[in-house]
Short mmCIF file of C-alpha atoms in Angstrom, two decimals:
data_model
loop_
_atom_site.label_atom_id
_atom_site.label_comp_id
_atom_site.label_asym_id
_atom_site.label_seq_id
_atom_site.Cartn_x
_atom_site.Cartn_y
_atom_site.Cartn_z
CA MET E 1 -18.83 93.59 35.18
CA LEU E 2 -18.32 89.81 35.29
CA PRO E 3 -21.24 87.63 34.14
CA PHE E 4 -23.15 85.96 36.91
CA VAL E 5 -23.01 82.16 36.45
CA VAL E 6 -25.98 80.25 37.79
CA SER E 7 -24.66 76.97 39.03
CA PHE E 8 -27.71 75.43 40.70
CA ASP E 9 -30.39 73.43 38.98
CA ILE E 10 -33.90 74.85 38.63
CA VAL E 11 -36.68 73.57 36.42
CA LYS E 12 -37.02 76.94 34.77
CA MET E 13 -33.34 76.90 33.75
CA ALA E 14 -33.50 73.43 32.30
CA ALA E 15 -36.73 74.15 30.43
CA ALA E 16 -36.03 76.97 28.05
CA LEU E 17 -33.77 79.91 27.50
CA THR E 18 -34.78 83.06 29.27
CA SER E 19 -35.27 85.89 26.87
CA ARG E 20 -35.49 89.50 27.87
CA LEU E 21 -36.92 92.76 26.82
CA THR E 22 -34.53 95.60 26.94
CA ALA E 23 -34.41 97.93 29.83
CA ALA E 24 -35.20 101.38 29.15
CA VAL E 25 -36.96 101.46 32.52
CA CYS E 26 -39.36 99.11 34.26
CA ARG E 27 -42.97 99.84 35.00
CA GLN E 28 -42.34 100.24 38.75
CA PHE E 29 -39.85 102.97 38.07
CA GLN E 30 -42.31 104.63 35.69
CA ARG E 31 -44.90 104.80 38.43
CA VAL E 32 -42.34 106.10 40.88
CA VAL E 33 -41.16 108.79 38.49
CA THR E 34 -44.59 110.08 37.47
CA VAL E 35 -46.22 109.90 40.93
CA SER E 36 -44.37 111.57 43.77
CA SER E 37 -41.85 109.31 45.39
CA HIS E 38 -42.62 110.59 48.88
CA THR E 39 -44.24 107.35 50.11
CA GLN E 40 -41.42 105.30 48.67
CA THR E 41 -38.70 107.20 50.48
CA GLN E 42 -40.68 107.17 53.73
CA TYR E 43 -40.74 103.38 53.67
CA ALA E 44 -37.06 103.36 52.86
CA THR E 45 -36.19 105.69 55.73
CA GLN E 46 -38.20 103.60 58.20
CA ALA E 47 -36.42 100.49 57.03
CA PHE E 48 -33.02 102.14 57.34
CA SER E 49 -33.61 103.64 60.78
CA LYS E 50 -34.95 100.33 62.08
CA PHE E 51 -31.92 98.56 60.68
CA HIS E 52 -29.44 100.90 62.34
CA SER E 53 -31.21 100.98 65.72
CA CYS E 54 -31.61 97.19 65.84
CA GLN E 55 -28.01 96.70 64.89
CA ARG E 56 -26.84 98.79 67.80
CA ARG E 57 -28.91 96.72 70.26
CA GLN E 58 -28.28 93.16 69.08
CA MET E 59 -25.16 93.02 66.99
CA TYR E 60 -24.20 89.38 67.06
CA ASP E 61 -27.55 87.57 67.22
CA SER E 62 -27.38 85.32 64.15
CA TRP E 63 -31.11 84.41 64.25
CA TRP E 64 -31.99 88.07 64.01
CA PHE E 65 -29.63 88.58 61.10
CA ARG E 66 -31.32 85.85 59.13
CA SER E 67 -34.84 87.16 59.73
CA SER E 68 -36.90 88.59 56.87
CA MET E 69 -36.85 92.03 58.51
CA ASN E 70 -33.20 92.40 57.58
CA TYR E 71 -33.75 91.34 53.98
CA ARG E 72 -36.57 93.81 53.61
CA ALA E 73 -34.36 96.54 54.98
CA LEU E 74 -31.90 95.98 52.12
CA HIS E 75 -34.49 96.82 49.47
CA THR E 76 -35.44 100.39 48.84
CA SER E 77 -37.70 99.54 45.89
CA CYS E 78 -40.93 97.53 45.85
CA VAL E 79 -39.43 94.52 44.03
CA ARG E 80 -38.98 91.46 46.28
CA ARG E 81 -38.48 88.47 44.01
CA GLY E 82 -35.14 87.14 45.23
CA LEU E 83 -33.20 85.22 42.59
CA ASP E 84 -36.07 85.65 40.10
CA GLU E 85 -34.75 89.15 39.58
CA PHE E 86 -31.89 87.64 37.60
CA PHE E 87 -34.33 86.32 35.03
CA ASP E 88 -36.59 87.94 32.50
CA LEU E 89 -40.38 88.05 32.47
CA PRO E 90 -41.68 84.49 31.96
CA GLU E 91 -43.47 85.41 28.71
CA ASN E 92 -40.06 86.00 27.08
CA TRP E 93 -38.67 82.59 27.93
CA GLY E 94 -37.87 80.55 24.84
CA GLU E 95 -38.31 83.39 22.36
CA GLN E 96 -35.82 83.74 19.54
CA THR E 97 -36.01 87.54 19.40
CA VAL E 98 -37.21 89.94 22.03
CA LYS E 99 -38.43 93.43 21.17
CA SER E 100 -36.48 96.24 22.80
CA GLY E 101 -36.65 100.01 22.67
CA ALA E 102 -33.95 102.55 21.95
CA PRO E 103 -31.24 103.25 24.53
CA TRP E 104 -31.29 106.42 26.64
CA THR E 105 -29.46 109.33 25.01
CA ALA E 106 -27.32 111.80 26.94
CA LYS E 107 -29.70 114.59 25.91
CA GLN E 108 -32.65 112.76 27.48
CA LEU E 109 -30.67 112.00 30.62
CA ARG E 110 -29.57 115.59 31.13
CA VAL E 111 -33.12 116.76 31.91
CA LYS E 112 -33.52 114.20 34.68
CA SER E 113 -32.92 114.98 38.35
CA ASN E 114 -30.11 113.37 40.33
CA GLU E 115 -32.55 111.19 42.22
CA ASP E 116 -34.04 109.87 38.96
CA LEU E 117 -30.58 109.19 37.57
CA HIS E 118 -29.63 107.35 40.75
CA LYS E 119 -32.69 105.12 40.45
CA LEU E 120 -32.19 104.60 36.73
CA TRP E 121 -28.59 103.54 37.32
CA TYR E 122 -29.74 100.63 39.48
CA VAL E 123 -32.54 99.68 37.11
CA LEU E 124 -30.04 99.54 34.24
CA LEU E 125 -27.57 97.64 36.40
CA LYS E 126 -30.12 94.99 37.26
CA GLU E 127 -31.18 94.66 33.64
CA LYS E 128 -27.54 94.27 32.65
CA ASN E 129 -27.20 91.47 35.20
CA VAL E 130 -30.25 89.79 33.71
CA LEU E 131 -28.84 90.00 30.19
CA LEU E 132 -25.44 88.77 31.28
CA THR E 133 -27.06 85.80 33.02
CA LEU E 134 -28.91 85.09 29.81
CA GLU E 135 -25.72 85.40 27.76
CA GLN E 136 -23.84 83.02 30.02
CA GLU E 137 -26.66 80.51 30.02
CA ALA E 138 -26.85 80.70 26.22
CA LYS E 139 -23.11 79.97 26.06
CA ARG E 140 -23.57 77.05 28.42
CA GLN E 141 -26.40 75.63 26.30
CA ARG E 142 -24.41 76.41 23.12
CA LEU E 143 -27.30 78.35 21.62
CA PRO E 144 -27.41 81.90 20.24
CA MET E 145 -28.44 84.56 22.72
CA PRO E 146 -31.82 86.07 21.76
CA SER E 147 -31.41 89.74 20.79
CA PRO E 148 -27.85 90.45 21.97
CA GLU E 149 -28.20 94.10 20.93
CA ARG E 150 -30.11 94.68 24.20
CA LEU E 151 -26.89 94.29 26.16
CA LYS E 152 -25.15 96.88 23.97
CA LYS E 153 -28.07 99.28 24.43
CA VAL E 154 -27.98 98.90 28.22
CA GLU E 155 -24.20 99.37 28.33
CA ARG E 156 -24.43 102.50 26.22
CA SER E 157 -27.20 103.89 28.44
CA ILE E 158 -25.04 103.25 31.51
CA LYS E 159 -22.04 104.92 29.90
CA ARG E 160 -24.10 107.98 28.94
CA LEU E 161 -25.58 108.22 32.44
CA ASP E 162 -22.06 108.20 33.85
CA THR E 163 -21.08 110.92 31.37
CA VAL E 164 -23.99 113.13 32.48
CA VAL E 165 -23.19 112.65 36.17
CA THR E 166 -19.49 113.43 35.66
CA GLU E 167 -20.46 116.54 33.67
CA ARG E 168 -22.56 117.78 36.57
CA GLU E 169 -19.82 116.97 39.09
CA ASP E 170 -17.19 118.72 36.95
CA ALA E 171 -19.36 121.83 36.59
CA LEU E 172 -19.98 122.02 40.33
CA ARG E 173 -16.33 121.48 41.17
CA LEU E 174 -15.15 124.09 38.66
CA LEU E 175 -17.63 126.58 40.05
CA GLN E 176 -16.88 126.02 43.70
CA MET E 177 -13.21 125.12 43.73
CA GLY E 178 -11.81 126.00 40.30
CA GLN E 179 -10.29 122.50 39.99
CA GLU E 180 -10.48 120.96 36.51
CA ARG E 181 -9.88 117.40 37.64
CA GLY E 182 -11.67 115.42 40.31
CA ARG E 183 -8.66 113.28 41.01
CA PRO E 184 -5.44 115.06 42.05
CA GLY E 185 -2.27 114.54 40.07
CA GLU E 186 0.78 116.32 38.72
CA TRP E 187 3.32 116.24 35.91
CA ARG E 188 6.30 114.13 36.86
CA ARG E 189 9.35 112.77 35.11
CA ASN E 190 10.00 109.04 35.23
CA VAL E 191 13.31 107.13 35.22
CA PHE E 192 13.35 107.10 31.41
CA GLY E 193 13.21 110.88 31.18
CA LYS E 194 9.59 110.93 29.98
CA THR E 195 7.25 113.55 31.44
CA PHE E 196 3.82 112.12 32.20
CA TRP E 197 0.70 112.98 34.20
CA TYR E 198 1.03 111.06 37.45
CA ARG E 199 -2.38 110.41 39.01
CA PHE E 200 -2.34 110.35 42.81
CA LYS E 201 -3.48 107.32 44.74
CA GLU E 202 -5.16 107.26 48.12
CA HIS E 203 -2.97 105.89 50.91
CA PRO E 204 -3.57 105.43 54.65
CA ILE E 205 -0.03 106.53 55.58
CA PRO E 206 1.95 109.63 54.54
CA TRP E 207 4.59 109.30 51.82
CA TYR E 208 7.57 109.59 54.14
CA LEU E 209 6.42 106.42 55.98
CA ASN E 210 5.72 104.48 52.77
CA SER E 211 8.92 102.56 52.00
CA ARG E 212 7.65 101.22 48.65
CA TYR E 213 6.75 104.73 47.45
CA LYS E 214 10.13 106.09 48.53
CA ARG E 215 11.88 103.50 46.35
CA ARG E 216 10.09 104.87 43.24
CA GLN E 217 12.17 107.34 41.24
CA PHE E 218 10.38 110.36 39.84
CA PHE E 219 13.48 111.94 38.43
CA GLU E 220 15.80 110.96 35.59
CA PRO E 221 19.36 109.90 36.48
CA SER E 222 22.15 112.02 34.99
CA HIS E 223 23.19 109.36 32.46
CA VAL E 224 19.66 109.38 30.99
CA ALA E 225 19.57 113.15 30.40
CA PRO E 226 21.19 113.11 26.88
CA TYR E 227 18.58 110.66 25.64
CA THR E 228 15.71 113.05 26.44
CA ARG E 229 16.95 115.43 23.77
CA LEU E 230 17.51 112.60 21.29
CA SER E 231 14.02 111.16 21.80
CA LEU E 232 12.50 114.65 21.38
CA GLU E 233 14.39 115.04 18.10
CA LYS E 234 13.17 111.61 16.99
CA TYR E 235 9.60 112.52 17.80
CA LEU E 236 9.82 115.82 15.90
CA ARG E 237 11.39 114.10 12.92
CA SER E 238 8.65 111.45 12.81
CA LYS E 239 5.94 114.13 13.09
CA ILE E 240 7.38 116.12 10.19
CA ARG E 241 7.83 112.96 8.13
CA ARG E 242 4.22 111.97 8.76
CA GLU E 243 2.96 115.40 7.68
CA LYS E 244 5.15 115.40 4.58
CA ARG E 245 3.99 111.90 3.69
CA GLU E 246 0.36 113.04 4.01
CA THR E 247 0.86 116.02 1.69
CA ARG E 248 2.79 113.86 -0.81
CA ASN E 249 0.01 111.26 -0.86
CA GLN E 250 -2.66 113.95 -1.29
CA LYS E 251 -0.76 115.41 -4.25
CA ARG E 252 -0.32 111.98 -5.82
CA LEU E 253 -4.01 111.18 -5.43
CA ALA E 254 -4.99 114.56 -6.84
CA ALA E 255 -2.79 113.91 -9.88
CA MET E 256 -4.23 110.41 -10.27
CA PHE E 257 -7.86 111.51 -10.02
CA SER E 258 -7.53 114.92 -11.66
CA LYS E 259 -10.27 116.41 -13.84
CA LYS E 260 -8.23 115.67 -16.99
CA THR E 261 -8.16 111.91 -16.33
CA ALA E 262 -11.83 111.94 -15.28
CA HIS E 263 -13.01 113.36 -18.60
CA ALA E 264 -10.84 110.94 -20.61
CA MET M 1 -18.22 105.56 40.22
CA CYS M 2 -14.66 104.54 41.11
CA PRO M 3 -12.01 106.14 38.86
CA HIS M 4 -10.09 102.86 38.76
CA SER M 5 -13.00 100.95 37.30
CA MET M 6 -13.66 103.58 34.67
CA ARG M 7 -10.04 103.44 33.54
CA LEU M 8 -10.23 99.66 33.32
CA THR M 9 -13.37 99.82 31.21
CA ALA M 10 -11.75 102.44 28.99
CA LEU M 11 -8.84 100.04 28.42
CA LEU M 12 -11.20 97.17 27.70
CA SER M 13 -13.20 99.25 25.24
CA MET M 14 -9.99 100.20 23.46
CA ALA M 15 -9.17 96.53 23.06
CA ALA M 16 -12.72 95.67 22.02
CA LYS M 17 -12.81 98.34 19.29
CA ALA M 18 -11.08 96.46 16.50
CA ALA M 19 -8.19 98.43 15.02
CA PHE M 20 -7.35 97.89 11.36
CA PRO M 21 -3.95 98.50 9.73
CA HIS M 22 -3.61 101.57 7.51
CA ASP M 23 -3.22 99.36 4.43
CA TYR M 24 -6.31 97.25 5.18
CA ARG M 25 -8.30 96.55 2.03
CA TYR M 26 -11.96 97.18 2.80
CA GLY M 27 -14.33 94.78 1.06
CA THR M 28 -18.08 94.29 0.77
CA ASN M 29 -18.17 92.45 4.10
CA ARG M 30 -18.14 94.52 7.26
CA PRO M 31 -14.61 94.29 8.76
CA TRP M 32 -15.70 92.86 12.11
CA THR M 33 -17.59 89.90 10.61
CA ILE M 34 -16.16 86.39 10.39
CA ALA M 35 -16.34 86.42 6.59
CA ALA M 36 -14.18 89.54 6.44
CA GLN M 37 -11.72 88.05 8.94
CA ARG M 38 -11.45 84.97 6.73
CA LEU M 39 -10.87 87.01 3.56
CA ASN M 40 -8.57 89.60 5.17
CA PRO M 41 -6.54 87.96 7.95
CA PRO M 42 -4.00 90.26 9.66
CA SER M 43 -1.10 88.62 7.82
CA LYS M 44 -2.52 89.30 4.36
CA LYS M 45 -0.91 92.12 2.39
CA ARG M 46 -2.71 92.94 -0.84
CA ARG M 47 -1.85 95.35 -3.58
CA LYS M 48 -2.91 98.87 -2.65
CA VAL M 49 -6.10 100.26 -4.19
CA PHE M 50 -6.17 104.02 -4.73
CA VAL M 51 -9.43 105.58 -3.68
CA GLU M 52 -10.38 109.02 -4.95
CA PRO M 53 -10.59 111.35 -1.98
CA ILE M 54 -14.15 112.66 -1.86
CA ALA M 55 -14.99 115.02 1.01
CA ASN M 56 -18.01 114.29 3.17
CA GLU M 57 -19.69 117.47 1.94
CA ASP M 58 -19.36 116.41 -1.71
CA TRP M 59 -20.83 112.93 -1.27
CA HIS M 60 -24.32 113.03 -2.81
CA VAL M 61 -25.64 109.46 -2.81
CA VAL M 62 -27.60 108.18 0.19
CA ARG M 63 -29.01 104.74 0.96
CA GLY M 64 -32.49 104.51 -0.56
CA ASP M 65 -31.78 106.85 -3.51
CA THR M 66 -32.67 105.81 -7.04
CA VAL M 67 -29.62 106.01 -9.29
CA GLU M 68 -28.73 105.08 -12.85
CA ILE M 69 -25.67 103.08 -13.87
CA LEU M 70 -23.42 104.75 -16.45
CA SER M 71 -20.96 101.98 -17.25
CA GLY M 72 -20.67 98.26 -16.80
CA LYS M 73 -22.83 95.25 -17.47
CA ASP M 74 -26.12 96.90 -16.49
CA LYS M 75 -25.46 100.22 -18.20
CA GLY M 76 -28.53 102.42 -18.46
CA LYS M 77 -30.52 100.63 -15.75
CA GLN M 78 -31.96 102.38 -12.70
CA GLY M 79 -31.95 100.90 -9.23
CA LYS M 80 -32.20 101.66 -5.53
CA VAL M 81 -29.07 102.01 -3.43
CA ALA M 82 -28.91 99.26 -0.83
CA GLN M 83 -25.53 100.03 0.73
CA VAL M 84 -22.87 102.72 0.60
CA ILE M 85 -19.26 101.88 1.48
CA ARG M 86 -17.43 105.18 1.91
CA ARG M 87 -13.97 103.68 2.34
CA ARG M 88 -13.86 102.54 -1.29
CA ASN M 89 -16.38 105.04 -2.73
CA TRP M 90 -18.68 102.11 -3.42
CA VAL M 91 -22.41 101.97 -3.98
CA ILE M 92 -24.28 98.65 -4.03
CA LEU M 93 -27.61 98.60 -5.83
CA GLU M 94 -30.43 96.15 -5.30
CA GLY M 95 -30.45 93.39 -7.88
CA LEU M 96 -28.22 95.16 -10.42
CA ASN M 97 -24.67 94.48 -11.57
CA THR M 98 -25.01 90.92 -10.30
CA HIS M 99 -22.88 87.84 -10.63
CA TYR M 100 -24.01 84.40 -9.52
CA ARG M 101 -22.57 82.18 -6.83
CA TYR M 102 -23.38 79.25 -4.58
CA ILE M 103 -24.03 79.92 -0.91
CA GLY M 104 -24.15 77.56 2.06
CA ARG M 105 -22.45 74.55 0.58
CA SER M 106 -21.68 71.62 2.86
CA GLY M 107 -20.33 68.18 2.00
CA ASP M 108 -21.73 67.07 -1.35
CA TYR M 109 -24.53 69.67 -1.49
CA ARG M 110 -23.34 72.46 -3.78
CA GLY M 111 -25.51 75.11 -2.08
CA THR M 112 -28.12 77.63 -3.22
CA TYR M 113 -27.47 79.46 -6.48
CA ILE M 114 -28.02 83.14 -5.78
CA ALA M 115 -27.38 86.44 -7.49
CA SER M 116 -25.00 88.65 -5.54
CA GLU M 117 -24.54 92.35 -6.37
CA ALA M 118 -21.12 93.73 -7.13
CA PRO M 119 -20.27 97.23 -5.92
CA LEU M 120 -20.10 100.19 -8.29
CA LEU M 121 -17.86 103.19 -7.97
CA LEU M 122 -19.51 106.55 -7.35
CA LYS M 123 -18.32 107.95 -10.67
CA ASP M 124 -20.10 105.15 -12.55
CA VAL M 125 -23.43 106.12 -11.05
CA THR M 126 -25.63 109.27 -11.15
CA LEU M 127 -28.73 110.39 -9.39
CA ILE M 128 -31.99 110.62 -11.27
CA ASP M 129 -34.18 113.68 -11.62
CA PRO M 130 -37.45 112.62 -9.99
CA THR M 131 -39.69 114.48 -12.47
CA ASP M 132 -38.45 113.28 -15.87
CA ARG M 133 -36.56 110.23 -14.54
CA LYS M 134 -33.42 110.96 -16.53
CA PRO M 135 -29.87 110.89 -15.15
CA THR M 136 -28.37 114.28 -14.19
CA ASP M 137 -25.30 115.83 -12.64
CA ILE M 138 -25.73 116.98 -9.07
CA GLU M 139 -24.67 120.07 -7.16
CA TRP M 140 -25.07 121.00 -3.53
CA ARG M 141 -26.85 124.32 -3.16
CA TYR M 142 -28.59 126.25 -0.45
CA THR M 143 -32.32 127.01 -0.47
CA GLU M 144 -33.96 130.29 0.57
CA GLU M 145 -34.37 128.92 4.10
CA GLY M 146 -30.67 128.01 4.27
CA GLU M 147 -31.10 124.28 3.89
CA ARG M 148 -28.39 122.43 1.96
CA VAL M 149 -29.99 120.38 -0.83
CA ARG M 150 -29.01 118.41 -3.91
CA VAL M 151 -29.96 120.19 -7.10
CA SER M 152 -29.81 118.69 -10.58
CA VAL M 153 -27.65 120.86 -12.84
CA ARG M 154 -29.66 120.20 -16.00
CA THR M 155 -33.17 121.04 -14.80
CA GLY M 156 -32.51 122.90 -11.55
CA ARG M 157 -34.97 120.81 -9.55
CA ILE M 158 -34.29 119.76 -5.98
CA ILE M 159 -33.78 116.05 -5.45
CA PRO M 160 -35.32 115.16 -2.10
CA LYS M 161 -33.54 112.88 0.34
CA PRO M 162 -35.12 109.42 0.53
CA VAL M 163 -37.08 108.54 3.64
CA TYR M 164 -34.64 107.03 6.12
CA GLN M 165 -35.48 103.40 6.78
CA ARG M 166 -33.87 101.70 9.72
CA LYS M 167 -32.02 98.46 8.98
CA ASP M 168 -33.91 96.60 11.71
CA GLY M 169 -37.20 97.50 10.03
CA ILE M 170 -38.64 99.49 12.94
CA ILE M 171 -40.83 102.47 12.01
CA PRO M 172 -40.73 104.94 14.93
CA GLN M 173 -44.29 106.18 14.31
CA GLN M 174 -45.70 102.65 14.61
CA TRP M 175 -43.67 101.61 17.63
CA LYS M 176 -45.53 100.09 20.62
CA ASP M 177 -43.71 100.28 23.96
CA GLY M 178 -42.91 97.04 25.76
CA PRO M 179 -43.33 96.57 29.55
CA LYS M 180 -39.75 97.66 30.14
CA ASP M 181 -39.78 100.72 27.89
CA THR M 182 -40.34 104.24 29.17
CA SER M 183 -43.10 106.15 27.43
CA PRO M 184 -42.02 109.22 25.39
CA GLU M 185 -43.77 111.60 27.82
CA ASP M 186 -41.91 110.20 30.81
CA THR M 187 -38.62 110.21 28.93
CA LEU M 188 -38.89 113.87 27.98
CA GLN M 189 -40.34 115.07 31.26
CA LYS M 190 -37.98 117.52 32.89
CA THR M 191 -37.27 116.76 36.55
CA TYR M 192 -33.85 118.42 36.86
CA THR M 193 -33.51 121.50 39.03
CA PRO M 194 -29.96 122.85 39.10
CA SER M 195 -28.58 123.06 42.62
CA LEU M 196 -25.24 123.34 44.32
CA LYS M 197 -25.41 119.79 45.63
CA THR M 198 -23.63 116.72 44.26
CA LEU M 199 -25.65 113.65 43.31
CA GLU M 200 -24.53 111.88 46.48
CA GLU M 201 -25.62 114.75 48.72
CA GLU M 202 -29.02 115.04 47.05
CA VAL M 203 -29.72 111.32 47.23
CA MET M 204 -28.64 111.16 50.88
CA GLU M 205 -30.95 114.05 51.65
CA LYS M 206 -33.89 112.36 49.90
CA MET M 207 -33.27 109.05 51.67
CA ASN M 208 -32.65 110.75 55.05
CA ILE M 209 -29.22 109.21 55.42
CA GLN M 210 -27.25 111.14 57.99
CA GLU M 211 -23.55 110.73 57.65
CA ASP M 212 -22.14 112.12 60.89
CA GLY M 213 -18.92 110.14 61.05
CA LYS M 214 -15.71 111.95 60.26
CA PRO M 215 -14.00 110.50 57.15
CA ARG M 216 -10.82 108.65 57.95
CA LYS M 217 -7.65 110.65 57.26
CA SER M 218 -6.07 109.56 53.98
CA TYR M 219 -3.10 110.81 52.01
CA TRP M 220 -3.07 111.44 48.27
CA TYR M 221 0.27 111.10 46.52
#
């Protein structure tokens, strides 16, 4: 995620540094989570259906594209502050330290439904954008960023959320298809004789029409074959040497710090 | 979540996590700080220090414990452990075993004269029996319930673990949530119902997104 650089001049920017409270979750989300989100999704569906139907009728009318109806259709939450969403609450502007809670743990995230995780992902993403804006502005002003640990907390929460979602996807896929990996691949041998896990890429054309792919060699030429055995021997030798070195060092340390020398 | 982006972030995190050489000499400064980088630049090769290998199960001193010093300048004094550095088997006590130095000098100003604590090895330090406040040897034993505790060999009394204090000074019981924090009830509330739908399918269902279009034919190789 690249930091968002604010290049235009606003009074708020010139005045003081924006400081932020960490995102665990914002109050709007709290309300949405505790109270049923039925009304919220209804609004969202109306907005979406209107968007699609209008688009089909008047595709290229530029006035219509710039109308507020279209902007509203993009939002599925109740927050409509435009560029203000890149900045923190005004009461945190100019503070040296901002209080922030603990990050989400994977254990806490595992009990949440997919819909909640989906919403939380975007809340965390927006908070990360806010903190990155703040970080960049602090660099521009050559001042320390207030409470940089907030960014680390948000990043960790995002990583853990991703872990939980991949866990669920993996479980479902294993159950239904028996596939361990989500992305197809296979063991292949490259030009240097090394066997590696080749991860497939998505292409629009089949392999026999892809001239660049056909030029790639997934086999070792005959003159490389002797070196495979030699490199295997080298690897085995280095492994054994490493293990022997470890045992030798352990023995030496045990002799150095034996009970006899300790009592002396 | 695109697999390409996750691989890129994995690479970046590998680069961000600072790797230290196997013969790096760990000091009192944390290795990622500027002070440590100034004292231990990558080119510096110092004489190797041999550290007694102590297993994690046998380590019995925790931050916040009261210990007594057995050898050195402040022999016989008791103090609280401020920091434990496992790499060198070091224990740093508050205000004991100090030497004096100037800090923050600039130009002509010689700086503030402060006392800075030197680290002590684990074998030069023992835990104190809380009842008679005398130094004792420690053993790890199991209680009736099956809990692993530190027991003083001389008296047989259990030495309780000190109350864990966070370094940022926050006490969880006295914490007040900010406007962006989720309350504990909401955090622990269970909303997950296992189903045979992926996250994308469930969210599309909730938002009434109908995806009728056939996905474009693509080839994986």
